Each structure stands twice: as C-alpha cells, then as structure tokens.
Short mmCIF file of C-alpha atoms in Angstrom, two decimals:
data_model
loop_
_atom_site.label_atom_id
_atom_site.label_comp_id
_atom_site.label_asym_id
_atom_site.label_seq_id
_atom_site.Cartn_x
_atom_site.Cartn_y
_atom_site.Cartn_z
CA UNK A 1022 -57.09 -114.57 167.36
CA UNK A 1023 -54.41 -116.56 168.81
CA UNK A 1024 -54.08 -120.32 169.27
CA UNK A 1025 -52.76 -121.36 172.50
CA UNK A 1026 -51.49 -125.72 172.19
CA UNK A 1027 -50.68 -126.64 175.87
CA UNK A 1028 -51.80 -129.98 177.99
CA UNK A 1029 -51.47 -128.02 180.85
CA UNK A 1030 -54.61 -126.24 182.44
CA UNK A 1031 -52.99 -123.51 184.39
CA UNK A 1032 -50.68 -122.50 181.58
CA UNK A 1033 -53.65 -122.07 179.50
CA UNK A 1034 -55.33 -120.00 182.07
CA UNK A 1035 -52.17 -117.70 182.42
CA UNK A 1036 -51.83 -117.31 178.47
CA UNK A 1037 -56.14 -116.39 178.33
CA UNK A 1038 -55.82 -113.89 181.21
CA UNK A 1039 -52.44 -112.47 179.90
CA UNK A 1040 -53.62 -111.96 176.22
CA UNK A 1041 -57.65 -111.36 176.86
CA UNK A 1042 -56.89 -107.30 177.04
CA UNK A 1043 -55.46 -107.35 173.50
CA UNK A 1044 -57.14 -110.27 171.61
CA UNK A 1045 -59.18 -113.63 171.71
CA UNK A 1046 -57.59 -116.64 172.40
CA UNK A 1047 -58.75 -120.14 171.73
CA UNK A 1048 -57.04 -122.78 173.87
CA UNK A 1049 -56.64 -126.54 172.36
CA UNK A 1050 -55.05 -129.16 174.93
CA UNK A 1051 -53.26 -130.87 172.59
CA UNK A 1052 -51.88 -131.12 168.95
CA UNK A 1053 -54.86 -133.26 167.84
CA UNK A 1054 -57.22 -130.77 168.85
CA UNK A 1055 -55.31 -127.66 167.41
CA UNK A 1056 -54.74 -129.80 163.91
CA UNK A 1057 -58.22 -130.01 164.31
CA UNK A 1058 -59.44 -126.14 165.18
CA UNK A 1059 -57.42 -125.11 162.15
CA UNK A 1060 -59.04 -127.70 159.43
CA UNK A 1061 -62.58 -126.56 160.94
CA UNK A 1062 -62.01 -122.88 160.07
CA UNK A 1063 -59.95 -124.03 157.16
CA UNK A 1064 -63.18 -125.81 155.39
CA UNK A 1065 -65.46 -122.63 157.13
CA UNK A 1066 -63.64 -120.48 155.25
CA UNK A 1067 -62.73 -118.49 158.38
CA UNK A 1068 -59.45 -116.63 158.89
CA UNK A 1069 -56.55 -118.86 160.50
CA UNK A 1070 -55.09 -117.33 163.97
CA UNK A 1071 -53.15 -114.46 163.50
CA UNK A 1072 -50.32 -116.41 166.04
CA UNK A 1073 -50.18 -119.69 167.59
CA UNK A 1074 -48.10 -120.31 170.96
CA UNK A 1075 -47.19 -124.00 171.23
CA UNK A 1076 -46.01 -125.48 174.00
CA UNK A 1077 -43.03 -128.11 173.61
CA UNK A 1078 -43.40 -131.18 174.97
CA UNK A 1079 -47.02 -132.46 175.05
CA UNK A 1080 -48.77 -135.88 175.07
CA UNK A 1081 -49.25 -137.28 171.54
CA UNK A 1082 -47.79 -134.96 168.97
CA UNK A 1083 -45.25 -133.27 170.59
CA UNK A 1084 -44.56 -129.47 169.77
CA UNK A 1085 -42.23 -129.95 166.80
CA UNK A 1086 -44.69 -132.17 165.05
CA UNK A 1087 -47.57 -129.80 165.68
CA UNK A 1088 -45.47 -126.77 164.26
CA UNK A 1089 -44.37 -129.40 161.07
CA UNK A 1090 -48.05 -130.08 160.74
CA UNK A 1091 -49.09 -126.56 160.80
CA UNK A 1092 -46.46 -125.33 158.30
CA UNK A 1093 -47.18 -128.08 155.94
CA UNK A 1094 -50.98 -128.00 155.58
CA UNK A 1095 -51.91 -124.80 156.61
CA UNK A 1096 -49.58 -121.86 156.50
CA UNK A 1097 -45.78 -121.32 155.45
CA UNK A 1098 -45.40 -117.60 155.84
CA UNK A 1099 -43.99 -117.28 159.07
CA UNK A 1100 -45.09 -113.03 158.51
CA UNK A 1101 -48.96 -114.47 158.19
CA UNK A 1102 -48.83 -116.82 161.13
CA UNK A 1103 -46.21 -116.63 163.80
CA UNK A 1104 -45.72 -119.49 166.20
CA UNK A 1105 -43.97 -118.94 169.30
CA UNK A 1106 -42.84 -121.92 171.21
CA UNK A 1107 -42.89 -122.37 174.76
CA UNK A 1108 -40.17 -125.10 176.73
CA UNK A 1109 -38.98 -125.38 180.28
CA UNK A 1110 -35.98 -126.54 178.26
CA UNK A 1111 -33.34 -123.67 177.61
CA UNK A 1112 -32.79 -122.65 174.01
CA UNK A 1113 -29.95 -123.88 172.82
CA UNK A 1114 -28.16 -126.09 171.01
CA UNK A 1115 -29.61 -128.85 169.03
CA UNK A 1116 -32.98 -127.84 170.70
CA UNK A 1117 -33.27 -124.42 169.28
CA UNK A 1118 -32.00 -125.83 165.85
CA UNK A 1119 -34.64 -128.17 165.61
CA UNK A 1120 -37.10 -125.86 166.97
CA UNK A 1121 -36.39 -123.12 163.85
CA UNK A 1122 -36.43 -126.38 161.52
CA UNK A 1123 -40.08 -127.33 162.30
CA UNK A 1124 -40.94 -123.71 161.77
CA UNK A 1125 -41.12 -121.90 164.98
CA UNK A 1126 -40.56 -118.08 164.53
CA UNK A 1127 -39.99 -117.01 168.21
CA UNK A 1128 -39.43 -119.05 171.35
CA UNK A 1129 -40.24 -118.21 175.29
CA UNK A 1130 -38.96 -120.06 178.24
CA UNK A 1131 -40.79 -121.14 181.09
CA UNK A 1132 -42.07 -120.31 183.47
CA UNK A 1133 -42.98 -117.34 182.04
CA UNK A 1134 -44.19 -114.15 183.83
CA UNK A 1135 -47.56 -112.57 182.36
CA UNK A 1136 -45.83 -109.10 181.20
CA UNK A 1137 -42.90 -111.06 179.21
CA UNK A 1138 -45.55 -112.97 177.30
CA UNK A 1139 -47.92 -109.97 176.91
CA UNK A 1140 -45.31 -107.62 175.55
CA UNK A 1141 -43.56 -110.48 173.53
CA UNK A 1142 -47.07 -111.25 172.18
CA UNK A 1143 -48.45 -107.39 171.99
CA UNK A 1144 -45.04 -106.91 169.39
CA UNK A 1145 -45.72 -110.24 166.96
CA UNK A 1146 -49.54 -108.89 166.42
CA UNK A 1147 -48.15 -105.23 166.05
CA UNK A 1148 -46.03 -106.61 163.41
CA UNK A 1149 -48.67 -108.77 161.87
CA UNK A 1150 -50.60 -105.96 161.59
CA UNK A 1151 -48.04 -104.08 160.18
CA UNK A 1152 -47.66 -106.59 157.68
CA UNK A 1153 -51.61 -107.19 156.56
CA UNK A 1154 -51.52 -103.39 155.77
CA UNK A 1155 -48.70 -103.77 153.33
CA UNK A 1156 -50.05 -106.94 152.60
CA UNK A 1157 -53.23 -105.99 151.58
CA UNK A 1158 -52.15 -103.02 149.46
CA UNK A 1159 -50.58 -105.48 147.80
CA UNK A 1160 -53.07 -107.36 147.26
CA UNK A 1161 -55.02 -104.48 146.11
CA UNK A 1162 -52.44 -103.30 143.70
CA UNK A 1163 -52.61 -107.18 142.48
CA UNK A 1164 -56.29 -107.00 142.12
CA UNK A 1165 -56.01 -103.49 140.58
CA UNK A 1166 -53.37 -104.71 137.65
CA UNK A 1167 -55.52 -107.70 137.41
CA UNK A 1168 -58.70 -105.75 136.46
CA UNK A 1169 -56.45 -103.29 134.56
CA UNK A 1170 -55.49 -106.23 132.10
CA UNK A 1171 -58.87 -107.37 131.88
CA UNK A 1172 -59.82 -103.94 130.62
CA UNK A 1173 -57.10 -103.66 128.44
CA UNK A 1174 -57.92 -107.25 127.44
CA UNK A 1175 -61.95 -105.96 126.95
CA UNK A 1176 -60.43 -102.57 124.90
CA UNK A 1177 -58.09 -105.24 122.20
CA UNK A 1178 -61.01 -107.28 121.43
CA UNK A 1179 -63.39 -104.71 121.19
CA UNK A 1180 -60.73 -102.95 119.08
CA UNK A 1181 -60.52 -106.53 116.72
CA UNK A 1182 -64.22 -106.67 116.45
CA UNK A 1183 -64.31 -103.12 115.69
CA UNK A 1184 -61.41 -103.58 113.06
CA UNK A 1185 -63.58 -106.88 111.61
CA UNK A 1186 -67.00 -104.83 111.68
CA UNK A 1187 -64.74 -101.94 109.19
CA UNK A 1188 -63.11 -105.05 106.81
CA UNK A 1189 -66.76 -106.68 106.35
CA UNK A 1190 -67.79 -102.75 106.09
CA UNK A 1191 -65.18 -102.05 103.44
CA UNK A 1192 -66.00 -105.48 101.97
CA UNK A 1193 -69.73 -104.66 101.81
CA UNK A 1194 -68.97 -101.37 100.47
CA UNK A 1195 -66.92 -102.62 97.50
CA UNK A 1196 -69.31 -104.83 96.78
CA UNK A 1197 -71.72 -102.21 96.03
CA UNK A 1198 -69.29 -100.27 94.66
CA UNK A 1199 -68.87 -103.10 92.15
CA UNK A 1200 -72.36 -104.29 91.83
CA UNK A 1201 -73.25 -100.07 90.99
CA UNK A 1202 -70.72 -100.00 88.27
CA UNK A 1203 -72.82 -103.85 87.24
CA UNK A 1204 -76.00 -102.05 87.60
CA UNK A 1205 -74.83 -99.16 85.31
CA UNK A 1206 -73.43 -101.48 82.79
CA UNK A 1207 -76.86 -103.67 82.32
CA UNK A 1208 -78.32 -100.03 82.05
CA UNK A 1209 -75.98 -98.78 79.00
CA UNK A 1210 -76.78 -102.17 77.58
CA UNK A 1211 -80.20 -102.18 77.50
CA UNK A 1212 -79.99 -98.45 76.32
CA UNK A 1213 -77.93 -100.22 73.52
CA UNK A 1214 -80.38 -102.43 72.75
CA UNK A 1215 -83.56 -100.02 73.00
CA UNK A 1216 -81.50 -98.07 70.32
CA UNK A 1217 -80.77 -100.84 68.20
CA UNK A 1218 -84.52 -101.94 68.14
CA UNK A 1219 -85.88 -98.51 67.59
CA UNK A 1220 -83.14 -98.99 64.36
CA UNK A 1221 -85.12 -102.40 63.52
CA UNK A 1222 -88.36 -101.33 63.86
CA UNK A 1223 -87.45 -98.05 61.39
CA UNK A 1224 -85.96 -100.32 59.11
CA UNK A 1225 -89.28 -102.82 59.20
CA UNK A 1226 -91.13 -99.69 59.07
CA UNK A 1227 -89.56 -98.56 55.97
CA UNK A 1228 -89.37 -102.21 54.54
CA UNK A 1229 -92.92 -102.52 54.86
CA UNK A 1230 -93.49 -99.97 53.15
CA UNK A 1231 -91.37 -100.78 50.03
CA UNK A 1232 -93.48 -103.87 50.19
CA UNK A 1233 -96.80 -102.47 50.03
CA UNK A 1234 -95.49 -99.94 47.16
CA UNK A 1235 -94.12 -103.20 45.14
CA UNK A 1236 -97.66 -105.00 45.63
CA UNK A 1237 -99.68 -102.13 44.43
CA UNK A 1238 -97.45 -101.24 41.58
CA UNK A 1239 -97.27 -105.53 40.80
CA UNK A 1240 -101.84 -104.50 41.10
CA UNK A 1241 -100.84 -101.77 38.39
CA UNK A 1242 -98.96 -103.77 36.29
CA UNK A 1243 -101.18 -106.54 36.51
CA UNK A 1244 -104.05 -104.17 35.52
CA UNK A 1245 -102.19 -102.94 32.81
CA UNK A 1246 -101.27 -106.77 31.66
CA UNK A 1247 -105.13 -107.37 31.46
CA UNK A 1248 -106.21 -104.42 29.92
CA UNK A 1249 -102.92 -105.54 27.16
CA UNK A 1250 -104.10 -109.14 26.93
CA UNK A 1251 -107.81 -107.88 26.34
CA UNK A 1252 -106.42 -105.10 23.56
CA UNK A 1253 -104.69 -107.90 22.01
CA UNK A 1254 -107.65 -110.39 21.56
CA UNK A 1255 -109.81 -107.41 20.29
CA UNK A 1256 -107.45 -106.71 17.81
CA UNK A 1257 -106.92 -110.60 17.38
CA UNK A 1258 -110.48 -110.53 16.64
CA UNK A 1259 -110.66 -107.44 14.36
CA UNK A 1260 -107.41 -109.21 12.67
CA UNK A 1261 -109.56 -112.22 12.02
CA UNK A 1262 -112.58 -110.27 11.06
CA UNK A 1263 -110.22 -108.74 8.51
CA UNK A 1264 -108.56 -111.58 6.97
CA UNK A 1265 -112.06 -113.07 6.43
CA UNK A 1266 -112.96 -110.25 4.27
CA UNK A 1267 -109.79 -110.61 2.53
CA UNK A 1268 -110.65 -114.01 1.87
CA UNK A 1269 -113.94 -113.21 0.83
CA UNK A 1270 -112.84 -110.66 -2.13
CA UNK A 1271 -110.75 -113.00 -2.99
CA UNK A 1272 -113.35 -115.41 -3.96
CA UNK A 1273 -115.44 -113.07 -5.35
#
C-alpha cells in the first residue's frame, strides 16, 4: 500500500495509474486527510503504508509538516516506511536540507515521467520487502528467545518446587525417622514396666502367701494357747481339789 499526499488531481491520477501494476495506492488531497488515513488504520489495527509519496508544497500543512507529523506519531524507521517527496523545486541547498530534516528518505522532481516514478518506486518496495524478511526473522528469533526464557523460566521453578517437595520430603521423612525411634522407645518402656509388674505381682504372690502361713500358724498357736489355758485351770482345779484334802487331814 502506498500513500500518495498531493492537492493536485492529475498528479494523483498519474501516481494511481503509474503504481496500480505493482501495488494499491490510496490518494489523500491533503495533509489533513493523510494525518487522518493513518490514525484510522492506526486505531484499526491495520498495517501503515509500506511508502508514502508527499508532495511539497500543498494547501494547509505543507509537505515538511506532513512528513514531521508522520515521523513523530506514527513511524520513525525510515526502512519501515519510506517517504519520497515530490517538488517542482530543484533539490538543493537549504531545500534538500530541510527536506532530510523533516524525515524524507528519497526525493523526485517534477514533472515526473511515469517510468522514473515506477522504477524509483518498484526499488523502495523491493527494498522494503527485503527488509520485512530480515525483519521478521528477527522478530521470530525475538519471539523464539522470548519463549525460550519462559521455558527456562517454567524448568527453574519447577526445579525449586521440585527441590521444596524433596526438603518437606526429607523433613517428613526424619520426622518419622524420629517419631519410629519414639515409638520404639515407649515400646521398651512399657516392656520395662510389664516386667517390673510381673516382678510385683510375684512378690504379692509370694507375700500373700507368707501371710496366710503366719495366720494359720497365729490359728495353731492360738489353738494351742486354749488347749494350755484349759490344761492349766484343770490342773488349777485338781490343785484346789488337792489342797482341800490336805486341809481336811489336817483337821482330822
């Protein structure tokens, strides 16, 4: 697509029948109405012209101030957007100067004849061409190194969580490892204490026993203490039978 920014009628019609063979050409009669074509596809989101041929001196906004214009809002590069110029003023001198300094890249005098314009034109778009192929691989190498960090940037915090997933892992496992040697502690404790009330119990055992031999031998001897105390008042009795006897021979 090229923008063609002339007042004049019949120069546009020269420019559209020169450059119709090799590409489309949209024709704005002033630099109002070209600012304006390029802030419409700007806010479209459709592709600027691929070279703009601006004629000089024009009602309004004169050529200059239509090439400042488009430099300053809408594209610097003169490689992505050439803008060619076109005076019946000769190149030179403080004219050309000023030309370069609003940002023209090429400049072509008129009149013009239509195989100057359409060779001069038929180069810039080879070149642009040229230039959106090394442009684009460039872009494409961009994007590639771009999504080549982002992977690498995916692998190192995958790697991170991975390395956090093993600490809590170790963590977990030492935990067990320590609450295993806790479990087998409590277990040789309460072995411990199994065996120390089986030790109790014997010793209960045996005490009751010594208990129940001391209360049936106390039953023996209190049997025995009985059967003494009831020997004793018999023979307190015989004893007393006896002295009475005695006492009775005496009298006698």
């Amino acid at each position: 697509l090229v923008l063609s920014v002339d007042d004049d009628a019949t120069n546009q019609e020269v420019v559209r029948v020169s450059l119709s063979s090799m590409c489309e050409v949209y024709c704005a009669m002033n630099g109002e109405q070209a600012v304006q074509f390029l802030e419409e596809r700007r806010e479209k989101r459709l592709p600027l012209p691929d070279a703009v041929l601006l004629d000089l001196q024009m009602p309004g906004m004169d050529g200059f101030e239509v090439c400042e214009k488009i430099r300053q809002r809408f594209e610097a590069d003169h490689k992505k957007m050439p803008i060619v110029m076109l005076s019946g003023r000769k190149d030179e001198g403080q004219a050309a100067l000023r030309r370069f300094r609003a940002g023209a890249t090429d400049f072509v005098q008129k009149p013009f004849s239509k195989e100057v314009l359409e060779k001069k034109m038929a180069a810039l778009l080879k070149l642009m061409s040229e230039y959106d192929i090394g442009g684009s691989a460039n872009i494409i190498a961009q994007e590639a190194w771009a999504r080549l960090r982002e992977t690498q940037d995916r692998l190192d915090s995958i790697a991170k969580r991975a390395a956090s997933e093993t600490q809590r892992g170790n963590d977990a496992e030492h935990k067990a490892t320590e609450m295993g040697r806790s479990l087998a502690e409590a277990e040789r404790r309460v072995d411990e204490l199994r065996k120390e009330m089986d030790t109790v119990m014997k010793r209960a055992s045996a005490a009751e026993l010594r208990v129940d031999d001391a209360e049936r031998r106390a039953g023996e001897m209190e049997t025995s203490l009985a059967e003494a105390e009831q020997k004793m008042a018999e023979l307190q009795k015989e004893n007393g039978e006896a002295k009475s006897k005695v006492s009775g021979l005496e009298q006698a």
